Tab-separated table of C-alpha atoms in Angstrom:
chain	number	residue	atom	x	y	z
A	1	MET	CA	26.663	3.825	-3.686
A	2	MET	CA	25.754	6.079	-0.759
A	3	MET	CA	25.005	9.827	-1.449
A	4	ALA	CA	26.820	12.579	0.459
A	5	ASN	CA	24.666	14.640	2.964
A	6	ARG	CA	24.689	18.375	1.754
A	7	THR	CA	24.572	20.878	4.642
A	8	ASP	CA	26.076	24.043	2.989
A	9	GLU	CA	23.348	26.887	3.118
A	10	ARG	CA	25.517	29.945	2.460
A	11	GLY	CA	23.348	30.998	-0.541
A	12	VAL	CA	20.257	31.399	1.667
A	13	ALA	CA	22.127	33.611	4.073
A	14	LEU	CA	23.106	35.970	1.174
A	15	VAL	CA	19.479	36.249	-0.030
A	16	THR	CA	18.345	36.947	3.558
A	17	ALA	CA	20.927	39.685	3.980
A	18	VAL	CA	20.008	41.355	0.672
A	19	PHE	CA	16.373	41.244	1.548
A	20	ALA	CA	17.049	42.699	5.011
A	21	LEU	CA	19.104	45.496	3.515
A	22	LEU	CA	16.335	46.298	1.030
A	23	LEU	CA	13.721	46.314	3.832
A	24	ILE	CA	15.887	48.547	6.071
A	25	GLY	CA	16.645	50.813	3.182
A	26	GLY	CA	12.883	51.112	2.365
A	27	LEU	CA	12.155	51.925	5.992
A	28	ILE	CA	14.859	54.513	6.116
A	29	SER	CA	13.631	56.056	2.816
A	30	GLY	CA	10.064	56.032	4.088
A	31	ALA	CA	11.154	57.717	7.228
A	32	PHE	CA	13.022	60.370	5.286
A	33	PHE	CA	10.069	60.923	2.966
A	34	VAL	CA	7.606	61.320	5.835
A	35	GLY	CA	10.035	63.637	7.681
A	36	MET	CA	10.386	65.764	4.531
A	37	GLN	CA	6.590	65.871	4.036
A	38	GLU	CA	6.241	66.843	7.691
A	39	GLN	CA	8.828	69.539	7.313
A	40	ARG	CA	7.230	70.843	4.175
A	41	LEU	CA	3.839	70.802	5.860
A	42	GLY	CA	5.262	72.675	8.773
A	43	ARG	CA	6.914	75.280	6.615
A	44	SER	CA	3.701	75.698	4.718
A	45	THR	CA	1.700	76.085	7.915
A	46	VAL	CA	4.106	78.772	9.069
A	47	LYS	CA	3.969	80.613	5.727
A	48	ALA	CA	0.187	80.413	5.807
A	49	GLN	CA	0.143	81.803	9.292
A	50	HIS	CA	2.528	84.601	8.316
A	51	ALA	CA	0.283	85.489	5.376
A	52	PHE	CA	-2.797	85.411	7.605
A	53	ASN	CA	-1.165	87.515	10.312
A	54	THR	CA	-0.100	89.952	7.604
A	55	ALA	CA	-3.625	90.279	6.116
A	56	ASP	CA	-5.317	90.574	9.476
A	57	GLY	CA	-2.671	92.964	10.766
A	58	ALA	CA	-2.862	95.163	7.672
A	59	ALA	CA	-6.643	95.508	8.243
A	60	GLU	CA	-6.347	96.174	11.906
A	61	TYR	CA	-3.491	98.660	11.635
A	62	LEU	CA	-5.284	100.765	9.080
A	63	LEU	CA	-8.131	101.379	11.684
A	64	ALA	CA	-5.483	101.850	14.495
A	65	ASP	CA	-3.651	104.515	12.451
A	66	TRP	CA	-6.736	106.023	10.870
A	67	ASP	CA	-5.724	108.988	8.628
A	68	ALA	CA	-8.868	111.178	9.007
A	69	PHE	CA	-7.623	113.799	6.411
A	70	ARG	CA	-7.148	111.149	3.787
A	71	TYR	CA	-9.832	108.603	4.517
A	72	ASN	CA	-12.720	110.790	5.652
A	73	SER	CA	-12.542	112.927	2.634
A	74	ILE	CA	-12.869	110.216	-0.104
A	75	ALA	CA	-16.157	110.085	-1.939
A	76	ALA	CA	-18.695	107.201	-1.397
A	77	GLY	CA	-17.894	104.340	-3.838
A	78	SER	CA	-14.190	105.394	-4.231
A	79	THR	CA	-11.267	103.231	-3.155
A	80	LEU	CA	-7.700	103.771	-1.963
A	81	THR	CA	-5.125	101.001	-2.448
A	82	ASP	CA	-1.730	100.657	-0.846
A	83	GLU	CA	0.809	97.853	-0.134
A	84	GLY	CA	3.754	97.413	2.200
A	85	TRP	CA	5.721	95.063	4.398
A	86	MET	CA	5.080	94.058	8.024
A	87	ASP	CA	7.637	95.510	10.484
A	88	ASP	CA	9.055	92.014	11.218
A	89	GLY	CA	9.588	91.175	7.638
A	90	THR	CA	7.433	87.988	7.699
A	91	GLY	CA	5.156	89.034	4.976
A	92	TRP	CA	3.751	91.784	2.801
A	93	TYR	CA	0.269	93.095	2.128
A	94	ARG	CA	-1.921	94.681	-0.527
A	95	ARG	CA	-5.056	96.383	0.872
A	96	THR	CA	-7.920	98.398	-0.463
A	97	LEU	CA	-10.154	100.787	1.504
A	98	ARG	CA	-13.545	101.285	-0.069
A	99	ARG	CA	-16.071	103.907	1.229
A	100	MET	CA	-19.465	102.296	1.032
A	101	ASN	CA	-21.520	105.367	2.180
A	102	THR	CA	-21.106	108.359	4.375
A	103	MET	CA	-20.344	106.353	7.531
A	104	LEU	CA	-19.402	102.777	6.315
A	105	TYR	CA	-16.089	101.425	4.962
A	106	LEU	CA	-14.765	98.039	3.757
A	107	VAL	CA	-11.197	97.110	4.332
A	108	ASP	CA	-10.049	94.428	1.897
A	109	ALA	CA	-6.617	93.150	2.891
A	110	GLN	CA	-4.529	90.485	1.168
A	111	GLY	CA	-1.474	89.113	2.971
A	112	PHE	CA	1.447	87.218	1.403
A	113	SER	CA	4.310	85.265	2.924
A	114	ALA	CA	7.832	86.760	2.522
A	115	ASP	CA	8.512	84.612	-0.588
A	116	SER	CA	4.925	85.311	-1.972
A	117	SER	CA	4.194	81.597	-2.121
A	118	THR	CA	1.295	81.793	0.251
A	119	HIS	CA	-1.728	83.992	0.167
A	120	GLN	CA	-4.550	84.849	2.668
A	121	HIS	CA	-7.403	87.286	2.278
A	122	VAL	CA	-9.569	89.027	4.985
A	123	GLY	CA	-12.155	91.687	5.114
A	124	LEU	CA	-13.298	94.181	7.803
A	125	LEU	CA	-16.298	96.378	7.960
A	126	ALA	CA	-15.839	99.614	9.853
A	127	ARG	CA	-17.864	102.761	10.528
A	128	LEU	CA	-16.951	106.270	11.428
A	129	ARG	CA	-17.374	107.289	15.022
A	130	PRO	CA	-17.739	111.036	15.299
A	131	PHE	CA	-17.484	112.590	18.775
A	132	GLU	CA	-20.838	112.761	20.409
A	133	ILE	CA	-20.996	116.403	21.119
A	134	ASP	CA	-24.440	117.695	21.940
A	135	ILE	CA	-24.827	120.988	20.063
A	136	ASP	CA	-27.990	122.777	21.162
A	137	ALA	CA	-27.031	126.529	20.910
A	138	ALA	CA	-24.746	128.761	19.014
A	139	PHE	CA	-23.037	129.617	22.295
A	140	LYS	CA	-23.454	127.430	25.346
A	141	THR	CA	-21.894	128.230	28.799
A	142	LYS	CA	-22.646	128.722	32.488
A	143	GLY	CA	-22.130	131.693	34.751
A	144	ASP	CA	-21.977	135.340	33.815
A	145	VAL	CA	-22.020	136.360	30.126
A	146	ARG	CA	-21.480	139.936	29.030
A	147	VAL	CA	-22.509	140.937	25.531
A	148	ARG	CA	-21.475	144.320	24.154
A	149	GLY	CA	-20.249	146.177	21.185
A	150	ASN	CA	-21.505	145.016	17.748
A	151	SER	CA	-21.520	141.357	18.695
A	152	ASP	CA	-23.920	139.013	16.966
A	153	ILE	CA	-24.967	135.667	18.462
A	154	ASP	CA	-27.486	133.868	16.286
A	155	GLY	CA	-28.927	130.387	16.777
A	156	HIS	CA	-30.594	130.213	13.339
A	157	ASP	CA	-28.931	127.711	11.091
A	158	HIS	CA	-26.439	129.325	8.574
A	159	LEU	CA	-24.580	128.117	5.586
A	160	PRO	CA	-20.900	129.004	5.872
A	161	PRO	CA	-19.791	131.434	3.152
A	162	GLY	CA	-18.377	129.532	0.122
A	163	TRP	CA	-19.573	126.173	1.276
A	164	SER	CA	-21.706	124.268	-1.276
A	165	ASP	CA	-21.603	120.588	-0.103
A	166	CYS	CA	-24.160	121.066	2.638
A	167	PRO	CA	-27.631	119.654	3.319
A	168	PRO	CA	-30.661	122.012	3.651
A	169	LEU	CA	-30.710	124.361	6.615
A	170	GLY	CA	-31.900	122.693	9.825
A	171	THR	CA	-33.747	123.556	12.928
A	172	SER	CA	-32.954	126.805	14.686
A	173	LEU	CA	-31.428	126.745	18.148
A	174	PRO	CA	-31.146	129.205	20.966
A	175	GLY	CA	-28.504	131.966	20.456
A	176	ILE	CA	-27.181	131.530	23.977
A	177	LEU	CA	-27.921	128.525	26.248
A	178	VAL	CA	-26.850	129.204	29.807
A	179	ASP	CA	-27.582	127.835	33.267
A	180	ASP	CA	-29.393	131.016	34.414
A	181	ALA	CA	-30.701	133.517	31.837
A	182	THR	CA	-30.475	136.401	34.341
A	183	ASN	CA	-26.699	136.080	34.202
A	184	ILE	CA	-26.763	137.605	30.724
A	185	SER	CA	-25.799	141.334	30.767
A	186	THR	CA	-25.630	143.685	27.751
A	187	SER	CA	-24.263	147.094	26.917
A	188	GLY	CA	-24.726	149.401	23.968
A	189	ASN	CA	-27.358	149.219	21.368
A	190	SER	CA	-25.558	147.495	18.443
A	191	TYR	CA	-25.413	143.965	19.715
A	192	GLU	CA	-27.733	141.256	18.359
A	193	LEU	CA	-29.043	138.173	20.094
A	194	ASP	CA	-31.212	135.913	17.873
A	195	GLY	CA	-32.346	132.328	17.823
A	196	VAL	CA	-35.229	130.191	19.067
A	197	PRO	CA	-35.258	131.663	21.660
A	198	PRO	CA	-32.446	134.278	21.641
A	199	VAL	CA	-31.478	133.353	25.218
A	200	LEU	CA	-32.499	130.060	27.069
A	201	GLY	CA	-31.831	129.201	30.628
A	202	ASP	CA	-31.324	125.647	31.739
A	203	ALA	CA	-30.565	125.016	35.363
A	204	THR	CA	-29.067	121.456	34.630
A	205	ILE	CA	-26.050	122.985	32.902
A	206	ASP	CA	-22.901	122.744	34.947
A	207	GLU	CA	-19.168	122.289	34.186
A	208	ALA	CA	-19.521	118.405	33.908
A	209	ALA	CA	-22.386	118.800	31.414
A	210	LEU	CA	-20.251	121.199	29.333
A	211	THR	CA	-17.198	118.773	29.268
A	212	THR	CA	-18.870	115.350	28.895
A	213	PHE	CA	-19.661	114.145	25.378
A	214	GLY	CA	-21.400	110.803	25.220
A	215	ASP	CA	-18.819	108.191	26.346
A	216	ASP	CA	-16.023	110.775	26.121
A	217	ASN	CA	-14.926	113.791	28.099
A	218	PHE	CA	-12.731	116.758	27.480
A	219	ASP	CA	-9.517	114.853	28.431
A	220	ALA	CA	-10.463	111.920	26.162
A	221	LEU	CA	-10.769	114.238	23.176
A	222	ALA	CA	-7.603	115.960	24.045
A	223	ALA	CA	-5.708	112.712	24.260
A	224	ILE	CA	-6.391	111.890	20.553
A	225	ALA	CA	-5.882	115.371	19.203
A	226	THR	CA	-3.948	115.455	15.943
A	227	THR	CA	-2.453	118.911	16.744
A	228	ALA	CA	-1.174	119.723	20.301
A	229	LEU	CA	0.006	123.120	21.270
A	230	GLY	CA	1.068	124.867	24.441
A	231	PRO	CA	-0.460	127.906	25.980
A	232	GLY	CA	0.437	131.192	24.289
A	233	THR	CA	-0.398	133.684	21.601
A	234	TYR	CA	-1.066	132.513	18.047
A	235	THR	CA	-1.219	135.048	15.247
A	236	GLN	CA	-0.453	132.919	12.165
A	237	ILE	CA	-3.232	130.299	12.150
A	238	GLN	CA	-3.756	129.729	8.460
A	239	PRO	CA	-3.587	126.979	5.744
A	240	SER	CA	-0.068	126.093	4.571
A	241	PHE	CA	1.043	124.037	1.619
A	242	VAL	CA	4.022	122.142	0.351
A	243	GLY	CA	3.759	122.545	-3.330
A	244	THR	CA	0.230	121.719	-4.140
A	245	GLN	CA	-0.209	119.535	-1.118
A	246	CYS	CA	-1.688	120.580	2.342
A	247	ASN	CA	1.142	120.816	4.819
A	248	LEU	CA	-0.052	118.569	7.686
A	249	ALA	CA	3.330	119.007	9.552
A	250	ASP	CA	2.547	122.705	10.253
A	251	PRO	CA	0.958	122.937	13.730
A	252	GLN	CA	-0.588	126.296	12.816
A	253	ASN	CA	-2.312	124.816	9.682
A	254	TRP	CA	-5.874	124.212	10.895
A	255	GLY	CA	-7.401	123.702	7.521
A	256	ASP	CA	-9.065	126.010	5.052
A	257	GLY	CA	-12.664	126.827	5.853
A	258	LYS	CA	-12.669	129.847	3.637
A	259	ASP	CA	-11.826	127.859	0.498
A	260	PRO	CA	-13.240	124.309	0.730
A	261	SER	CA	-11.923	123.569	-2.809
A	262	SER	CA	-8.242	124.029	-1.744
A	263	ALA	CA	-5.857	121.256	-0.829
A	264	CYS	CA	-6.559	121.921	2.844
A	265	GLY	CA	-10.291	122.357	2.359
A	266	LYS	CA	-10.986	118.898	3.639
A	267	TYR	CA	-8.457	119.013	6.463
A	268	PHE	CA	-10.393	119.045	9.784
A	269	PRO	CA	-7.804	118.647	12.631
A	270	THR	CA	-8.550	118.205	16.265
A	271	ILE	CA	-6.528	120.917	18.015
A	272	TYR	CA	-5.637	120.827	21.656
A	273	ILE	CA	-4.105	123.853	23.431
A	274	SER	CA	-2.953	122.870	26.937
A	275	GLY	CA	-3.619	126.136	28.701
A	276	ASP	CA	-4.660	129.790	28.216
A	277	ALA	CA	-4.566	130.912	24.577
A	278	ARG	CA	-4.811	134.141	22.691
A	279	ILE	CA	-5.641	134.000	18.923
A	280	ASN	CA	-5.249	136.916	16.590
A	281	GLY	CA	-5.603	135.670	13.079
A	282	ARG	CA	-6.323	134.110	10.787
A	283	GLN	CA	-8.638	131.021	10.109
A	284	GLY	CA	-9.129	127.449	10.876
A	285	GLN	CA	-11.676	124.643	11.026
A	286	GLY	CA	-12.262	121.307	12.801
A	287	LEU	CA	-12.531	120.759	16.588
A	288	LEU	CA	-10.712	123.268	18.809
A	289	LEU	CA	-10.100	122.337	22.487
A	290	VAL	CA	-8.644	124.890	24.971
A	291	ASP	CA	-7.761	123.698	28.394
A	292	GLY	CA	-8.012	127.149	29.928
A	293	ASP	CA	-9.219	130.570	28.853
A	294	LEU	CA	-9.594	131.630	25.219
A	295	SER	CA	-9.229	135.142	24.151
A	296	VAL	CA	-9.791	135.994	20.411
A	297	ALA	CA	-8.761	139.416	19.108
A	298	GLY	CA	-8.513	140.783	15.563
A	299	ASN	CA	-9.469	138.929	12.390
A	300	PHE	CA	-9.973	135.207	13.123
A	301	GLU	CA	-12.563	132.927	11.556
A	302	PHE	CA	-13.287	129.366	12.661
A	303	PHE	CA	-15.451	126.718	11.142
A	304	GLY	CA	-16.598	123.853	13.319
A	305	VAL	CA	-16.788	123.311	17.138
A	306	VAL	CA	-14.865	125.238	19.872
A	307	ILE	CA	-14.762	123.849	23.379
A	308	VAL	CA	-13.113	125.983	26.099
A	309	ARG	CA	-12.636	124.726	29.652
A	310	GLY	CA	-12.282	128.273	30.935
A	311	ARG	CA	-13.908	131.441	29.938
A	312	PHE	CA	-14.313	132.904	26.478
A	313	LYS	CA	-13.460	136.487	25.511
A	314	THR	CA	-13.510	138.420	22.237
A	315	THR	CA	-12.192	141.911	21.517
A	316	GLY	CA	-11.596	144.058	18.403
A	317	THR	CA	-13.051	143.288	15.014
A	318	GLY	CA	-13.222	140.378	12.657
A	319	GLN	CA	-13.948	137.367	14.865
A	320	LYS	CA	-16.351	134.875	13.234
A	321	PHE	CA	-17.378	131.495	14.559
A	322	ASN	CA	-19.345	129.290	12.172
A	323	GLY	CA	-20.696	126.191	13.909
A	324	ALA	CA	-20.966	126.204	17.754
A	325	VAL	CA	-18.999	127.337	20.813
A	326	ILE	CA	-19.046	125.738	24.287
A	327	ALA	CA	-17.393	127.534	27.216
A	328	ALA	CA	-17.441	125.533	30.446
A	329	ASN	CA	-16.191	128.605	32.440
A	330	GLY	CA	-14.588	126.285	34.916
A	331	PHE	CA	-13.187	129.242	37.028
A	332	ASP	CA	-16.613	130.999	37.068
A	333	ASP	CA	-15.157	134.127	35.444
A	334	GLU	CA	-17.297	136.335	33.156
A	335	ASN	CA	-17.566	135.366	29.522
A	336	ASP	CA	-16.965	138.655	27.710
A	337	ILE	CA	-18.272	138.863	24.075
A	338	GLY	CA	-17.204	142.214	22.737
A	339	GLY	CA	-15.999	143.925	19.558
A	340	ASN	CA	-17.981	142.826	16.547
A	341	ALA	CA	-17.721	139.067	17.087
A	342	GLN	CA	-20.135	136.792	15.187
A	343	PHE	CA	-21.329	133.396	16.568
A	344	HIS	CA	-23.495	131.830	13.925
A	345	TYR	CA	-24.792	128.362	14.431
A	346	SER	CA	-24.158	126.182	11.395
A	347	SER	CA	-25.319	122.600	11.292
A	348	CYS	CA	-23.195	122.062	8.141
A	349	ALA	CA	-19.991	123.313	9.796
A	350	VAL	CA	-20.681	121.182	12.901
A	351	GLN	CA	-21.482	118.045	10.944
A	352	GLN	CA	-18.525	118.276	8.543
A	353	SER	CA	-16.047	119.131	11.398
A	354	LEU	CA	-17.183	116.217	13.536
A	355	GLN	CA	-17.116	113.761	10.507
A	356	GLY	CA	-13.783	115.181	9.415
A	357	THR	CA	-12.302	114.606	12.832
A	358	ALA	CA	-13.960	111.137	13.286
A	359	PHE	CA	-11.957	107.870	13.393
A	360	ALA	CA	-13.199	104.394	12.362
A	361	ILE	CA	-14.112	101.438	14.478
A	362	PRO	CA	-15.191	97.832	13.571
A	363	LEU	CA	-18.904	97.180	13.395
A	364	GLY	CA	-20.321	95.826	16.604
A	365	GLU	CA	-21.235	92.501	15.084
A	366	ARG	CA	-19.887	90.365	12.089
A	367	SER	CA	-17.384	92.993	11.112
A	368	TRP	CA	-14.634	90.546	10.260
A	369	MET	CA	-14.493	87.877	7.557
A	370	HIS	CA	-11.967	85.367	6.261
A	371	LEU	CA	-12.504	85.609	2.519
A	372	TYR	CA	-10.171	82.795	1.458
């Protein structure tokens, strides 16, 4: 008997189809898995970048918005910590400012993504940059200077009354430093000129020398002043407080040089007056810039450095300047020191006012580090 020839292969087709479906399904699943991993990796990269930008920005912004009153007054070894969100909402930060010594700071900034799942950490070393003002006399100027009344100009180093946080007294300076010593005129018998020497002439002194300070000039200092005022008469310059806190919003609060222990005792503003000014009371400290003539009458005491583009004039009683005064006398008028004004050079008042008004900049080399 002959056997029938079998040609039905439908079972093989089914197996092949099932295998193909499994293979295609695996490929699709693999593609989905790889895509999801890529998406997760991309999201993680974005979050890590947000965290890094937040940490780096928090460190940089602290220097850009340097709060001299708050940061310059903390003791060496002390820290200040704060936290907040970036303006764009992509992350938040926690940062610590540590004062290493008189001039050096460490900014430790941690940045987090918005959901706090990613963390970055950077450090920044910075130093204070005081203004480079060359103080070489109690009163430095050019042109004519008239000294009369009971005025006292003394270049010997003095300790400001009530100040205890000061180094030993330093080298004595001239009482008056002027371009031509023959321009000094006096009247009466009660004035005092003292220093080493009492009066010194220096022919190199001109207006440019009196308004240029290292890499800065008068306009550069004025541009970063913390307190800006217009020309006029000011009779209520004095410390002001909100509760127990120093009121920094008051433009006539120039710190408290008479009571360094008060809430405003470490407040050393940079004050800029954009024209002629007359001051009649009461006290201030820091760096005073007057873009014009300055006339001081009545009881007014200042601790720090005064720089006047025009001429300087005092009348009446009670004017005391602890630190140093520079009068550029840009209009070649006569500087008139009358009444019973006192100009006492004080290296401590100069140093503390310049450090108190200083801002921070990164170190020149190796200032930035990615901690982890």
